[in-house]
Short mmCIF file of C-alpha atoms in Angstrom, two decimals:
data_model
loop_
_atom_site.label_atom_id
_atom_site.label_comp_id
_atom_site.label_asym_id
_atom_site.label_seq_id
_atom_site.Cartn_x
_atom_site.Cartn_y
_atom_site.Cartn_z
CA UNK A 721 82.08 124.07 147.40
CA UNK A 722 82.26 127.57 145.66
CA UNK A 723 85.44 129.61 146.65
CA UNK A 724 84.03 132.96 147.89
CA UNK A 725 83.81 132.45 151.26
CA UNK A 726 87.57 133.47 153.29
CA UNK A 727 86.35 131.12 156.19
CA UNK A 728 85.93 128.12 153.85
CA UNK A 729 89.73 128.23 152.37
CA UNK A 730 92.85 127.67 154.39
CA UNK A 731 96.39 126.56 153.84
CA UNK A 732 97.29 123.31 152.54
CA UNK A 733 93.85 123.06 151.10
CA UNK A 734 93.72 121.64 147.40
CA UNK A 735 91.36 124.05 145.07
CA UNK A 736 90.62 124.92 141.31
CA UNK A 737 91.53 128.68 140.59
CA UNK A 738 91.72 130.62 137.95
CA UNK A 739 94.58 132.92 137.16
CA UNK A 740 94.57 136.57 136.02
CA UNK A 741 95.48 135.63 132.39
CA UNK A 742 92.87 132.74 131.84
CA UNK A 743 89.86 134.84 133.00
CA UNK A 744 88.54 135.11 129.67
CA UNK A 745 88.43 131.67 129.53
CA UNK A 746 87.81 130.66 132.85
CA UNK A 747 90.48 127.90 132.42
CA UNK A 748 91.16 126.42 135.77
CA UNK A 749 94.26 125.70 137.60
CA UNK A 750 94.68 123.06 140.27
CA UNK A 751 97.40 123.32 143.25
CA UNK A 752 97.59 123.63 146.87
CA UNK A 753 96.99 126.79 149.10
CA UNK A 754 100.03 128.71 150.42
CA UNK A 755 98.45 131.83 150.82
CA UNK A 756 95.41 133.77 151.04
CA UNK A 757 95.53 137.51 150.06
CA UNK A 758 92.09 138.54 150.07
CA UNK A 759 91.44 140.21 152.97
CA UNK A 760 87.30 140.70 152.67
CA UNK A 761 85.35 137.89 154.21
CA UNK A 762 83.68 137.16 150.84
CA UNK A 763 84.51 138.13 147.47
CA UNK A 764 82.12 137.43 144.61
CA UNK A 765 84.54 136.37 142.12
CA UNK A 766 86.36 134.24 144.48
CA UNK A 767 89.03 134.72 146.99
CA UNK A 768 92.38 135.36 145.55
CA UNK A 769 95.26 133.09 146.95
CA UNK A 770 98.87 131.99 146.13
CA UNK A 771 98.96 128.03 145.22
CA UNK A 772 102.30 126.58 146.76
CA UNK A 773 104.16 126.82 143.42
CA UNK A 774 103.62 130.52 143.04
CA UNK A 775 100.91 130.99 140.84
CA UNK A 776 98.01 133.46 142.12
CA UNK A 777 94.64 133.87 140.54
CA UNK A 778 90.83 133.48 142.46
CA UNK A 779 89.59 130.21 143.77
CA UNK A 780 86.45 128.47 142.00
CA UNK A 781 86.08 125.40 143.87
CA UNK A 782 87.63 123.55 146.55
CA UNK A 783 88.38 119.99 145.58
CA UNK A 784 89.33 118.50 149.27
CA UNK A 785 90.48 119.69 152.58
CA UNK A 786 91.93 118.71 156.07
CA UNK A 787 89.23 116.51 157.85
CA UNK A 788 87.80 118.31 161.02
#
């Protein structure tokens, strides 16, 4: 699942983003959601959020989640 929906991320979520500096490369960072700072219900580049060690960049795909 794709990143660019607000409603599909929440905290404690595990997700591939990709920080600010590795755009150009689209290298992707793994970690768990703290935060989510973008406050648009979609974003087309992905919704930026701060992973639990402090890093911040958009999220590209959402590798698991809480079970409903």
């Amino acid at each position: 699942m794709n990143g660019q929906n607000r409603k599909d991320i929440s905290a404690g979520l595990e997700v591939d983003i990709v920080l600010k500096k590795d755009q150009r490369t689209g290298k992707r960072t793994r970690g768990v959601v703290k935060d989510i700072l973008t406050n648009s219900s979609f974003h087309p580049h992905g919704i930026k959020v701060r992973l639990q060690d402090g890093q911040v960049g958009r999220v590209q795909e959402i590798i698991s989640g809480k079970s409903d």
